[in-house]
Backbone as numpy.savetxt, mean C-alpha at the origin, in Angstrom:
# Nx Ny Nz CAx CAy CAz Cx Cy Cz
-19.68 -1.40 11.81 -18.97 -0.45 12.68 -17.60 -0.30 12.20
-17.03 0.83 12.23 -15.75 1.17 11.71 -14.68 1.02 12.83
-13.50 0.57 12.47 -12.38 0.49 13.33 -11.91 1.91 13.63
-11.45 2.12 14.84 -10.85 3.40 15.14 -9.47 3.61 14.24
-9.19 4.83 14.02 -7.96 5.13 13.34 -6.70 4.70 14.14
-5.75 4.21 13.38 -4.60 3.81 14.12 -3.87 5.10 14.65
-3.35 4.94 15.85 -2.64 6.02 16.40 -1.27 6.22 15.70
-0.89 7.43 15.62 0.51 7.65 14.92 1.59 7.02 15.88
2.61 6.49 15.23 3.71 5.91 16.03 4.29 6.97 16.95
4.68 6.51 18.10 5.20 7.41 19.12 6.66 7.72 18.76
7.37 6.83 18.02 8.68 7.16 17.61 8.80 7.73 16.28
9.13 9.05 16.17 9.16 9.63 14.84 10.16 8.97 13.88
11.16 8.29 14.50 12.24 7.76 13.60 11.59 6.51 12.77
10.58 5.89 13.34 9.98 4.80 12.56 9.06 5.31 11.41
8.46 6.50 11.70 7.68 7.27 10.66 8.68 7.61 9.50
9.74 8.18 9.93 10.70 8.64 8.92 11.32 7.50 8.12
11.46 6.36 8.79 11.94 5.10 8.04 10.82 4.66 7.05
9.66 4.78 7.53 8.55 4.27 6.56 8.49 5.22 5.32
8.57 6.58 5.61 8.59 7.48 4.55 9.77 7.32 3.61
10.91 7.12 4.16 12.16 6.90 3.39 12.03 5.63 2.48
11.38 4.55 3.12 11.19 3.43 2.37 10.21 3.57 1.20
9.07 4.25 1.43 8.14 4.65 0.45 8.85 5.50 -0.67
9.57 6.50 -0.35 10.22 7.36 -1.26 11.22 6.52 -2.14
11.94 5.62 -1.51 12.77 4.70 -2.28 12.06 3.90 -3.33
10.94 3.34 -2.78 10.05 2.51 -3.70 9.58 3.31 -4.90
9.17 4.56 -4.63 8.67 5.41 -5.69 9.72 5.70 -6.69
11.01 5.97 -6.24 12.05 6.22 -7.14 12.41 4.96 -7.89
12.37 3.87 -7.30 12.68 2.61 -7.97 11.52 2.32 -8.97
10.34 2.74 -8.72 9.30 2.47 -9.62 9.55 3.31 -10.97
9.88 4.53 -10.71 10.19 5.39 -11.93 11.37 4.74 -12.75
12.39 4.30 -11.97 13.50 3.70 -12.73 13.05 2.49 -13.51
12.25 1.62 -12.78 11.80 0.38 -13.46 10.95 0.64 -14.68
10.16 1.78 -14.59 9.31 2.16 -15.77 10.24 2.49 -16.94
11.27 3.29 -16.61 12.19 3.73 -17.72 12.92 2.60 -18.30
13.21 1.54 -17.41 14.02 0.46 -17.96 13.15 -0.70 -18.41
11.81 -0.49 -18.32 10.78 -1.34 -18.89 10.94 -2.74 -18.24
11.00 -2.74 -16.98 11.09 -3.92 -16.08 9.65 -4.17 -15.61
8.88 -4.93 -16.44 7.44 -5.06 -16.02 7.05 -5.76 -14.78
7.89 -6.67 -14.39 7.55 -7.36 -13.14 7.83 -6.42 -11.90
8.98 -5.58 -12.04 9.24 -4.66 -10.85 8.18 -3.57 -10.86
7.75 -3.05 -12.06 6.75 -2.04 -12.09 5.39 -2.50 -11.51
4.98 -3.76 -11.87 3.77 -4.33 -11.32 3.86 -4.54 -9.95
4.95 -5.07 -9.38 5.02 -5.32 -7.89 5.06 -4.09 -7.19
5.86 -3.07 -7.60 5.95 -1.78 -6.85 4.59 -1.02 -6.90
3.92 -1.01 -8.03 2.67 -0.34 -8.05 1.67 -0.98 -7.13
1.62 -2.32 -7.10 0.68 -2.99 -6.21 1.02 -2.71 -4.72
2.31 -2.78 -4.41 2.78 -2.58 -3.02 2.51 -1.09 -2.51
2.75 -0.16 -3.39 2.47 1.26 -3.12 0.99 1.48 -2.88
0.14 0.77 -3.74 -1.25 0.95 -3.59 -1.72 0.22 -2.28
-1.13 -0.83 -1.86 -1.50 -1.47 -0.72 -1.20 -0.54 0.55
-0.06 0.11 0.46 0.39 1.01 1.49 -0.60 2.23 1.62
-0.94 2.74 0.36 -1.89 3.89 0.41 -3.28 3.43 1.00
-3.73 2.29 0.61 -4.92 1.80 1.09 -4.96 1.57 2.65
-3.78 1.11 3.21 -3.68 0.87 4.60 -3.73 2.22 5.35
-3.26 3.30 4.76 -3.32 4.60 5.39 -4.70 5.31 5.28
-5.63 4.76 4.48 -6.95 5.36 4.31 -7.81 5.22 5.61
-8.44 6.15 5.93 -9.38 6.16 7.09 -10.75 5.79 6.64
-11.33 4.87 7.38 -12.69 4.41 6.95 -13.68 5.55 7.19
-14.69 5.58 6.34 -15.77 6.60 6.47 -16.64 6.26 7.61
-17.12 7.36 8.27 -18.07 7.03 9.43 -19.41 6.51 8.92
-20.05 5.72 9.79 -21.38 5.19 9.34 -22.44 6.36 9.20
-22.43 7.22 10.16 -23.40 8.30 10.10 -22.63 9.60 9.79
-23.15 10.36 8.75 -22.56 11.64 8.44 -23.33 12.70 9.12
-22.51 13.65 9.63 -23.23 14.82 10.24 -24.10 15.57 9.29
-25.04 16.41 9.80 -25.82 17.29 9.02 -24.94 18.19 8.11
-25.21 18.33 6.86 -24.43 19.25 6.05 -25.26 20.33 5.49
-24.93 20.63 4.32 -25.59 21.72 3.63 -27.10 21.59 3.36
-27.78 22.67 3.49 -29.20 22.59 3.32 -29.57 22.59 1.82
-28.62 22.94 1.00 -28.83 23.14 -0.47 -28.44 21.82 -1.22
-27.53 21.09 -0.78 -27.09 19.84 -1.52 -27.07 18.73 -0.50
-27.86 17.62 -0.86 -28.04 16.52 0.01 -26.62 15.86 0.11
-26.27 15.49 1.36 -25.02 14.85 1.61 -23.79 15.63 1.60
-23.98 17.00 1.41 -22.74 17.83 1.31 -22.28 18.28 2.71
-21.06 18.55 2.86 -20.62 19.06 4.14 -20.32 20.57 4.00
-20.68 21.35 5.00 -20.52 22.73 5.02 -19.12 23.17 5.36
-18.60 24.10 4.71 -17.23 24.62 5.09 -16.10 23.98 4.27
-15.09 24.81 4.15 -13.95 24.40 3.35 -13.26 23.33 4.09
-12.89 22.22 3.54 -12.16 21.11 4.26 -12.88 20.35 5.32
-14.15 20.52 5.44 -15.01 19.89 6.43 -15.04 18.35 6.20
-14.94 17.93 5.01 -15.07 16.52 4.63 -13.62 15.78 4.63
-12.62 16.51 4.94 -11.27 15.94 4.91 -10.91 15.26 6.26
-10.20 14.17 6.16 -9.78 13.42 7.33 -8.25 13.20 7.29
-7.64 13.24 8.40 -6.24 12.87 8.41 -6.00 11.46 8.03
-5.02 11.05 7.29 -4.77 9.69 6.95 -4.03 9.03 8.19
-4.09 7.75 8.18 -3.31 7.08 9.27 -1.83 7.12 8.95
-1.02 7.02 10.01 0.47 7.10 9.82 0.95 5.71 10.03
1.62 5.10 9.06 2.19 3.74 9.33 3.61 3.77 9.75
4.01 2.94 10.48 5.38 2.80 10.91 6.14 1.99 9.83
7.51 1.91 9.96 8.21 1.23 8.98 7.97 -0.33 9.17
7.65 -0.83 10.45 7.25 -2.16 10.63 5.93 -2.43 9.92
4.99 -1.53 10.00 3.70 -1.73 9.26 3.90 -1.86 7.75
4.79 -1.04 7.26 5.07 -1.03 5.79 5.72 -2.41 5.39
6.74 -2.78 6.32 7.36 -4.15 6.00 6.39 -5.37 6.10
5.39 -5.24 7.05 4.45 -6.28 7.15 3.51 -6.28 5.87
3.19 -5.12 5.40 2.41 -5.17 4.18 3.24 -5.75 3.02
4.53 -5.40 2.98 5.33 -6.04 1.94 5.41 -7.57 2.03
5.59 -8.03 3.28 5.60 -9.44 3.52 4.30 -10.17 3.09
3.26 -9.52 3.28 1.96 -10.04 2.82 1.87 -10.09 1.31
2.34 -8.96 0.61 2.34 -8.92 -0.81 3.27 -10.04 -1.35
4.41 -10.27 -0.75 5.33 -11.27 -1.22 4.73 -12.67 -1.02
4.17 -13.00 0.17 3.55 -14.18 0.41 2.42 -14.52 -0.55
1.55 -13.56 -0.80 0.42 -13.79 -1.77 1.00 -14.11 -3.14
2.07 -13.48 -3.59 2.68 -13.79 -4.89 3.22 -15.17 -4.99
3.96 -15.55 -3.93 4.51 -16.82 -3.90 3.50 -17.94 -3.79
2.42 -17.75 -2.99 1.34 -18.80 -2.92 0.68 -18.91 -4.27
0.38 -17.76 -4.94 -0.24 -17.78 -6.25 0.75 -18.45 -7.28
1.95 -18.24 -7.17 2.91 -18.88 -8.07 2.82 -20.38 -7.89
2.78 -20.86 -6.66 2.64 -22.29 -6.47 1.37 -22.86 -7.20
0.31 -22.09 -7.05 -0.96 -22.54 -7.65 -0.78 -22.62 -9.20
-0.20 -21.51 -9.75 -0.01 -21.59 -11.18 0.91 -22.67 -11.67
1.97 -22.97 -10.87 2.96 -24.04 -11.13 2.17 -25.36 -11.13
1.35 -25.56 -10.19 0.56 -26.80 -10.07 -0.41 -26.89 -11.27
-0.84 -25.86 -11.74 -1.77 -25.82 -12.84 -1.13 -25.94 -14.17
0.17 -26.02 -14.19 0.95 -26.09 -15.59 1.19 -24.74 -16.17
1.10 -23.71 -15.47 1.40 -22.36 -16.10 2.69 -21.81 -15.39
3.83 -22.45 -15.90 5.16 -22.15 -15.29 5.63 -20.71 -15.66
5.16 -20.19 -16.84 5.57 -18.80 -17.14 4.89 -17.78 -16.30
3.65 -17.99 -15.97 3.00 -17.10 -14.93 3.57 -17.26 -13.49
3.92 -18.50 -13.16 4.46 -18.71 -11.87 5.87 -17.94 -11.81
6.65 -18.04 -12.75 7.93 -17.45 -12.82 7.86 -15.98 -12.69
6.85 -15.40 -13.38 6.66 -13.91 -13.30 6.28 -13.49 -11.93
5.38 -14.22 -11.31 5.06 -13.88 -9.95 6.16 -14.08 -8.99
6.98 -14.99 -9.20 8.19 -15.21 -8.33 9.17 -14.08 -8.47
9.23 -13.56 -9.75 10.18 -12.35 -10.02 9.59 -11.12 -9.33
8.21 -10.96 -9.32 7.67 -9.81 -8.58 7.90 -9.96 -7.15
7.79 -11.14 -6.56 8.11 -11.34 -5.12 9.50 -11.06 -4.78
10.43 -11.43 -5.73 11.84 -11.11 -5.40 12.09 -9.68 -5.50
11.43 -8.91 -6.36 11.57 -7.51 -6.51 11.23 -6.80 -5.20
10.07 -7.25 -4.59 9.71 -6.65 -3.33 10.55 -7.10 -2.10
11.03 -8.35 -2.21 11.87 -8.87 -1.10 13.08 -7.99 -0.77
13.56 -7.31 -1.77 14.82 -6.45 -1.56 14.44 -5.30 -0.52
13.20 -4.94 -0.41 12.82 -3.82 0.49 12.77 -4.18 1.88
12.70 -5.57 2.19 12.60 -5.97 3.54 13.94 -5.81 4.26
14.99 -5.84 3.58 16.31 -5.75 4.26 16.86 -4.42 4.33
16.16 -3.38 3.78 16.58 -2.00 3.72 16.19 -1.27 4.98
């Protein structure tokens, strides 16, 4: 059974903050790519992908009857489109905290396993994302 779509935040300011944070992250991603900062690029790409995934709406279990000519097709222009979920700034920051925690936990595992270079890389990625929590 699919979860219901999240209701849009009632405060438009939090939606604007979330959009501003995402815009800043995308601009910083472009800058990091130009400067060839691999850890920042990797962290920002993963974080932006996590945000995009969180906004996705789950597909319904049962599809309505569609075209008689193509199996599984929906009739009409735009009939298969669905509005994406709207995340608040707090939702985006929670996703970033999860990304940071995962990297730091994995860095500890790598450190324990004797892979200090990989652990350091993951910590640099976590530090790159940590700057967006205070903005």
